[in-house]
Amino acid sequence: MGAVTLAGALNRALHDAMDADDRVVIFGEDVAELGGVFRVTDRLKERFGEDRCFDTPLAESGIVGTAIGMAMYGYRPVVELQFDGFTYPAFEQITSHLAKMPNRSRGTVQLPVVVRIPFGGGIGAVEHHSESPEALYAHTAGLKIVAPSTPSDAYALLRASISSPDPVLFFEPKRRYWTKEDVELPVTTEPLGEAVVRREGTTATLISYGPTVATCLEAADAAAEEGWDLQVIDVRCLVPLDIATLVDAVEGTGRAIVVHEASVFGGMGAEIAAELLERAFYSLEAPVLRVGGFDIPYPASQLEHYHLPDIDRILDAVERSLAF
Amino acid sequence: MGAVTLAGALNRALHDAMDADDRVVIFGEDVAELGGVFRVTDRLKERFGEDRCFDTPLAESGIVGTAIGMAMYGYRPVVELQFDGFTYPAFEQITSHLAKMPNRSRGTVQLPVVVRIPFGGGIGAVEHHSESPEALYAHTAGLKIVAPSTPSDAYALLRASISSPDPVLFFEPKRRYWTKEDVELPVTTEPLGEAVVRREGTTATLISYGPTVATCLEAADAAAEEGWDLQVIDVRCLVPLDIATLVDAVEGTGRAIVVHEASVFGGMGAEIAAELLERAFYSLEAPVLRVGGFDIPYPASQLEHYHLPDIDRILDAVERSLAF
Amino acid sequence: MAIDPTFPDPRSLLPADRPIQLLDADGTFTEDPDWPIDLDDAQLAELYRLMVMARQIDAQAITLQRQGQLGVYASLRGQEAAQIGTAFALAAQDFVFPSYREMGVALVRGVDPADLLHVFRGTWLGAHDPAKHRFALITISIATQALHAAGFAMGAKLDGSDSCAVAYMGDGATSEGDAHEAFNFASVFGAPCVFVVQNNQYAISVPLTRQTKAPTIAHKGIGYGMPGYRCDGNDVLGTYAVMRQALRHAREGNGPVLIEAVTYRMEAHTTADDPTRYREDTELEQWRARDPITRLEKFLRDRELVDDEVVETVAQAAKAEAQSVRAALYDAPHGDPMELFSHVYAEPTQQLRDQHELLQAELQGQDA
Amino acid sequence: MAIDPTFPDPRSLLPADRPIQLLDADGTFTEDPDWPIDLDDAQLAELYRLMVMARQIDAQAITLQRQGQLGVYASLRGQEAAQIGTAFALAAQDFVFPSYREMGVALVRGVDPADLLHVFRGTWLGAHDPAKHRFALITISIATQALHAAGFAMGAKLDGSDSCAVAYMGDGATSEGDAHEAFNFASVFGAPCVFVVQNNQYAISVPLTRQTKAPTIAHKGIGYGMPGYRCDGNDVLGTYAVMRQALRHAREGNGPVLIEAVTYRMEAHTTADDPTRYREDTELEQWRARDPITRLEKFLRDRELVDDEVVETVAQAAKAEAQSVRAALYDAPHGDPMELFSHVYAEPTQQLRDQHELLQAELQGQDA
Ligand SMILES: Cc1ncc(C[n+]2csc(CCOP(=O)(O)OP(=O)(O)O)c2C)c(N)n1
Ligand SMILES: Cc1ncc(C[n+]2csc(CCOP(=O)(O)OP(=O)(O)O)c2C)c(N)n1
Ligand SMILES: [Mg+2]
Ligand SMILES: [Mg+2]
């Protein structure tokens, strides 16, 4: 067993996927010579050659649009959009084509494309480098939306995403790139669409994904001191969403709090709350509460810690939940 | 009093706004010579000259991006994106600039830009002409999101949007463009952010906006025959969302059903349900249910009536709500 | 810091001052050694047949729309030479990425026109198998297909295949960011891709002068280091010769080519449009005199490859085909609504399974 | 169908074969009647002062970043001539739309460099009033500001004002769809807009050859019917002369101009970057020999406009300014978090009021 970082696990997953299938190609801005601004694609060009891992011009619509064409040719492109806030120029290609092509072609065109997106804040970055746009994509049918929180999941879910016949947006929790886990890779690939209970508990259920799963676990540790036994669920895939596991959990605890970095208004917390309301109505002893970023533009880095949900904000929500 | 169509009311609002303020300029694809593919900008070029109403090259990012620059110069641009599905090329300009500029400039730069978007289905159109992308924009702080349902509201809310110091995305229910109302224009401008009760009722509350408000009213009429007395609320503005009115309503009826054309997953119904759950928990006698389009790409026109929420689907939801 | 001296004179990338034309409006043929053609008599006759066929089916489609059988239709009338000349130069292994106006190209590729029209009818979003005829589904979001073509060509190059990708687009489409990014990606990666811009003078109501101030659309090529060819788009021999050369250029590893075919949209933008609002009849008259079919027919008659009898036979065959397209569409049932949930994902999600059930219940409720 | 004969020879829109250069790498001045300059001695000295100042503050910013005072910083080292020469030609009423690397331009416009650096520090998203110095907030989304410039220029034209809008952008930025749309809108509307592309050879790690196969970036102008000027971006007299001409062209109603200033990014992309991964020291050496400040200093010494004493005075003044920038930033407090909720809308929404309260309670809880 060795300590593997989340970024390292992703790098290994890309490596192993390229090894296993020579139709897997990687491209994007700065992914080849530089190995990616976060080094997630480090040394892949050296190992697999510049036909399999290459830099593109600076144009995100171009990256996703040509990935679609390459997939139509028969490749399995894994492209990187450098930061969350730079996915927007590719919005049309993602929403109108990547998501829809299999359905509109009645299944004759498959698009096994993975779009990797380092996302979220907390790294002291400048504007547009700390966004959490997952809800902007999850609303569009046809896309799978994945957001791992641990190194071994990062490995397993990226391998599963690359193998998936469906297009996948793969959100990487950038402030957890350096999180370590003692794990021997490769680990078995997890199927997409299964949430996991990260911590058992009875007082209330914290539901999260990506970078805030660790925050929830820390909150649960802190809560233990106050005598609260919090369950923590890592959703892992926003689409398909594993509702059964979530309903199960709420049937157990009666209280749920959804935690994410994205602004609360119209975020994934709304969808999860609405689903739980409908499917676990009689189990809810309190409203499903939502803890997230404020409904403001992502702030300057010196102020981001005020914006991001932290242990206090989570525990405050637990308290509010318990007050019902 | 004369019968005014919704499209006619919008045309009149544009006309009156241009008359009242010569900084109001209109541009977009086919808005000048043609008067817009739906004739909403009909005769404005003739009346105000081609400096105030003009056609642009075919480029949506260009339209919104130059509107931002023009607003920085001092104009109040009212631009048209020809169809809902063609707003996506402008996604970055809308999300990263139009929404954020006032906040990031600490209020020194105001962007009084209105982006008009004919939206929704039901007109037998080809692909990308029937989308309901409002939730994709409502999640981003800084944008106001307006969606009228009647000719007089169309007039009043468009005037209010043009006067607003904040950027507004103005969603026009395209299948209701020809809906008529007996009304004398101009009507008084409504403030943005106030929902309205369209029909009083006690059995349950239907909450909707834009094209499906009329469907809800029809459903309420049909329900009356079954002895159900349905309240209907027209949200009118998705941002700012008039939560007080919604909470009030649900405190009255105990049951709410949100109706929209957009796919249910991650749609505005989720946000409304989550807000009501949190703010009216003890009043809810049933979960807030959501009635919308399926979680599929918008279908071919011959099949769209299967996809769109209709009276039956709404009444079925009322029945499910009452079963709790 | 000077221009790379190994770079060929950049000016060689510019189009000639006048559009390439082999067959003039009167059907007079002038050979051009720069733009050779290699068509035998049978192929010339085939070009004629295809153009007549395209026009006839196009007319049928307009009729079907008027009769409520199609939701909308975008006519190619006037653009037959631009489409059929270029498509005729394609190899079997090439792959076409069309916009919504390329029924002429589809015909050449062997796509069943009824399948294309089912899309305008609204039966399905896509009704032919793109892989079969190497002709993608029609694309309505302007210029987006150009990137798919560039990506496909990048794939072909990586794979060492000899396929070219071809994107068809309009003059208006050249204004979109995606067109730019497609030109650039194809060029940076030296991908075998040909961009065929049918400059039909309008984007709905917006004339070319409001779309660009470039000397010509073909002048955009040099900005990507790719040749820009400009041809008379109503001359089927010219469009063929130019496309043939472009495909050879691309196939031989020299990267993409931009073709501007100067033509005219003789009909409304779509059946939903009213062109009297924005253009004059006199303009239409001018272009009617440059009709692509008339001039080819004159040429073929001069060469005695066609006479009244052939013309009549071709016309009858086209009518018969249009009739069978009509038969395939008229009052055709709509698709199976339960298929709406298919192919959204390889495996349906929980929501889709629930919604499938909901719709089934709704349908049963209606039957009951 | 031929090119409009009233159109001037399109080839006149192409850049010359060699970049425009008035001051060579050795500081030798060669007059060029096509690119006149009108600077008096005081102005020449001012150019020198500004360039030295920019370099000094730039170095200070890098130091501040290393000391943890800035989150990140994007150096302009090597690009002083490209920035200050072009900015020096601006009129007071012109409006600049910068990317994130234009501290040199900001200096010329009178923006307090400390304010710019507060953005990199993360104190605020924007810390100067754009209207005051007619210098917009920095833009990080590549190429998006080009459209704002085009729109501003369209406004200026509608209003009959004599302001020009100027967009600064990088070589990489020319690949984005927004750059294309900006070039096109400005040109179609004949808007007074100048696009200054600082071709510093890299977009982070990606070299120009991977960005475009155009003969030069200036060759992109013709595709929009606008002139493309290409100049030695390390020659401050050249960049000034070219910008002066471009502004005149735009201001006189002739539409936009594209300028390519050929230069080099001497530092890492930002302080977060490691350029040893993708470029060779030898390349750096070559460019060091073309340093923009050294050559201007030589020229000024030759003209006896500058001597050791002046050089020393300018250096000291620059150091003092850098020191005061440092003082303004070092351990500066962060902004008031309660202001996060301001200016999202003119009036806060219900959610914002609730969240304002929530944060206030959180902060009080922490104090308690
Ligand atoms: C992204 C996008 N924006 C707007 C439209 C609406 N629209 C459909 S066709 C058209 C004009 C296209 O003109 P052109 O590219 O010249 O092609 P043509 O129709 O003349 O063949 C427009 C604006 C669209 N389909 N897609
Ligand atoms: C839309 C967008 N995509 C990606 C990035 C990430 N990024 C920041 S700077 C940069 C390179 C820019 O290169 P260039 O335009 O040449 O400007 P330079 O940094 O060299 O001045 C990239 C890719 C971004 N800021 N915006
Ligand atoms: Mg056209
Ligand atoms: Mg650069």
Coordinates of C-alpha atoms in Angstrom, one line a residue, chain C residues 28-227:
Chain C
T28 CA -20.8 27.7 -72.4
F29 CA -17.9 25.6 -71.1
T30 CA -14.4 27.0 -70.8
E31 CA -11.6 24.7 -69.8
D32 CA -9.3 25.8 -67.0
P33 CA -6.1 23.9 -66.6
D34 CA -5.9 24.9 -62.9
W35 CA -9.3 23.2 -62.3
P36 CA -9.4 20.0 -64.4
I37 CA -12.4 17.8 -64.4
D38 CA -12.4 14.1 -65.2
L39 CA -16.1 13.3 -65.8
D40 CA -17.2 10.9 -68.5
D41 CA -20.5 11.3 -70.3
A42 CA -22.4 9.0 -68.0
Q43 CA -21.2 11.0 -65.0
L44 CA -22.2 14.3 -66.6
A45 CA -25.7 12.8 -67.2
E46 CA -25.8 11.6 -63.7
L47 CA -25.0 15.1 -62.4
Y48 CA -28.0 16.3 -64.4
R49 CA -30.2 13.6 -63.1
L50 CA -29.3 14.3 -59.5
M51 CA -29.9 18.0 -59.8
V52 CA -33.3 17.5 -61.4
M53 CA -34.1 15.0 -58.7
A54 CA -33.1 17.3 -56.0
R55 CA -35.2 20.1 -57.4
Q56 CA -38.2 17.9 -57.8
I57 CA -38.1 16.5 -54.3
D58 CA -37.5 19.9 -52.9
A59 CA -40.7 21.2 -54.6
Q60 CA -42.5 18.2 -53.3
A61 CA -41.3 19.0 -49.8
I62 CA -42.6 22.5 -50.0
T63 CA -45.9 21.1 -51.1
L64 CA -46.0 18.6 -48.3
Q65 CA -45.3 21.4 -45.9
R66 CA -48.2 23.5 -47.3
Q67 CA -50.4 20.5 -46.9
G68 CA -49.5 20.3 -43.2
Q69 CA -47.4 17.2 -43.7
L70 CA -44.1 18.8 -42.7
G71 CA -43.7 21.2 -39.8
V72 CA -41.3 23.3 -41.7
Y73 CA -38.8 22.8 -44.6
A74 CA -35.7 24.6 -45.7
S75 CA -35.5 24.6 -49.5
L76 CA -32.2 24.2 -51.5
R77 CA -33.7 25.6 -54.7
G78 CA -31.0 27.4 -56.6
Q79 CA -28.2 25.7 -54.7
E80 CA -28.3 22.3 -56.6
A81 CA -25.0 22.9 -58.3
A82 CA -23.2 23.9 -55.1
Q83 CA -24.4 20.8 -53.4
I84 CA -24.4 18.2 -56.0
G85 CA -21.2 19.2 -57.7
T86 CA -19.3 19.2 -54.4
A87 CA -20.8 16.0 -53.2
F88 CA -20.2 14.2 -56.5
A89 CA -16.4 14.6 -55.9
L90 CA -16.6 12.8 -52.5
A91 CA -15.1 9.3 -52.1
A92 CA -17.1 6.6 -50.4
Q93 CA -15.0 6.8 -47.3
D94 CA -15.5 10.5 -46.8
F95 CA -17.9 11.7 -44.1
V96 CA -20.3 14.6 -44.5
F97 CA -21.5 16.9 -41.7
P98 CA -24.4 18.9 -43.1
S99 CA -26.5 21.8 -41.9
Y100 CA -30.3 21.5 -42.5
R101 CA -30.4 22.5 -46.2
E102 CA -28.3 19.7 -47.7
M103 CA -30.9 17.4 -49.2
G104 CA -29.0 17.6 -52.5
V105 CA -25.8 16.3 -50.8
A106 CA -27.9 13.6 -49.0
L107 CA -29.2 12.4 -52.4
V108 CA -25.7 12.0 -53.7
R109 CA -24.7 10.1 -50.6
G110 CA -27.7 7.7 -51.1
V111 CA -29.6 8.8 -48.0
D112 CA -33.3 8.2 -48.5
P113 CA -34.8 11.7 -48.8
A114 CA -37.9 10.5 -47.0
D115 CA -35.8 9.8 -44.0
L116 CA -34.5 13.4 -44.1
L117 CA -38.0 14.8 -44.4
H118 CA -39.2 12.8 -41.5
V119 CA -37.0 15.0 -39.4
F120 CA -38.8 18.1 -40.8
R121 CA -42.1 16.3 -40.3
G122 CA -41.2 15.8 -36.7
T123 CA -41.6 12.1 -36.7
W124 CA -38.1 11.7 -35.1
L125 CA -35.2 13.9 -34.4
G126 CA -33.1 11.7 -36.7
A127 CA -34.3 9.0 -39.1
H128 CA -31.3 7.7 -40.9
D129 CA -28.2 5.9 -39.7
P130 CA -25.3 8.3 -40.1
A131 CA -22.7 5.6 -40.4
K132 CA -24.4 3.8 -43.3
H133 CA -24.1 6.6 -45.8
R134 CA -21.4 8.5 -44.0
F135 CA -23.7 11.4 -43.7
A136 CA -24.3 12.9 -40.2
L137 CA -27.7 13.9 -38.9
I138 CA -28.7 17.4 -40.0
T139 CA -27.5 20.1 -37.7
I140 CA -29.7 23.1 -36.8
S141 CA -27.4 24.9 -34.3
I142 CA -25.5 27.0 -36.8
A143 CA -21.9 26.1 -37.4
T144 CA -21.6 23.6 -34.7
Q145 CA -21.2 20.7 -37.1
A146 CA -18.0 22.3 -38.5
L147 CA -16.3 21.3 -35.3
H148 CA -17.6 17.7 -35.6
A149 CA -16.1 17.6 -39.0
A150 CA -12.8 19.0 -37.8
G151 CA -12.8 16.4 -35.0
F152 CA -13.6 13.6 -37.3
A153 CA -10.8 14.6 -39.7
M154 CA -8.4 14.8 -36.7
G155 CA -9.4 11.2 -36.0
A156 CA -8.9 10.2 -39.6
K157 CA -5.5 11.7 -39.5
L158 CA -4.5 10.0 -36.2
D159 CA -5.7 6.7 -37.6
G160 CA -3.8 7.1 -40.9
S161 CA -7.0 6.6 -42.8
D162 CA -7.7 8.3 -46.2
S163 CA -11.2 9.6 -45.2
C164 CA -11.9 13.3 -45.5
A165 CA -14.5 15.1 -43.4
V166 CA -16.6 17.7 -45.1
A167 CA -18.7 20.3 -43.4
Y168 CA -21.4 22.1 -45.2
M169 CA -22.5 25.5 -43.9
G170 CA -24.0 28.8 -44.9
D171 CA -22.6 32.3 -45.3
G172 CA -24.2 33.3 -42.0
A173 CA -22.6 30.4 -40.2
T174 CA -19.2 31.9 -40.9
S175 CA -20.0 34.5 -38.2
E176 CA -20.3 32.0 -35.4
G177 CA -17.4 31.3 -33.0
D178 CA -17.6 27.6 -33.8
A179 CA -16.9 28.1 -37.5
H180 CA -13.7 29.9 -36.5
E181 CA -12.7 27.3 -34.0
A182 CA -13.3 24.6 -36.5
F183 CA -11.2 26.3 -39.2
N184 CA -8.5 26.7 -36.7
F185 CA -8.5 23.2 -35.2
A186 CA -8.6 21.6 -38.6
S187 CA -5.7 23.7 -39.8
V188 CA -3.5 23.4 -36.7
F189 CA -3.8 19.6 -36.8
G190 CA -3.4 19.5 -40.6
A191 CA -6.7 17.5 -40.6
P192 CA -8.2 16.3 -43.9
C193 CA -11.3 18.5 -43.8
V194 CA -13.1 20.6 -46.4
F195 CA -15.4 23.4 -45.4
V196 CA -18.0 24.1 -48.0
V197 CA -19.6 27.4 -47.5
Q198 CA -22.7 27.9 -49.6
N199 CA -22.9 31.6 -49.8
N200 CA -26.5 32.0 -50.7
Q201 CA -26.4 35.7 -49.9
Y202 CA -28.7 35.6 -46.9
A203 CA -29.0 34.3 -43.4
I204 CA -32.7 34.3 -43.1
S205 CA -33.3 38.1 -43.7
V206 CA -29.7 39.2 -43.1
P207 CA -27.7 39.9 -46.3
L208 CA -24.1 39.1 -46.7
T209 CA -23.0 42.7 -46.2
R210 CA -24.3 42.6 -42.7
Q211 CA -22.6 39.3 -42.1
T212 CA -19.0 40.2 -43.0
K213 CA -16.9 43.0 -44.5
A214 CA -14.4 40.5 -45.8
P215 CA -13.5 41.0 -49.5
T216 CA -15.0 37.5 -49.9
I217 CA -15.7 34.6 -47.6
A218 CA -12.8 32.7 -49.2
H219 CA -10.5 35.4 -48.0
K220 CA -11.0 34.0 -44.5
G221 CA -8.8 31.0 -45.3
I222 CA -5.5 32.8 -45.1
G223 CA -6.2 33.7 -41.5
Y224 CA -5.9 30.0 -40.8
G225 CA -3.2 29.3 -43.2
M226 CA -5.5 27.3 -45.4
P227 CA -6.3 28.0 -49.1

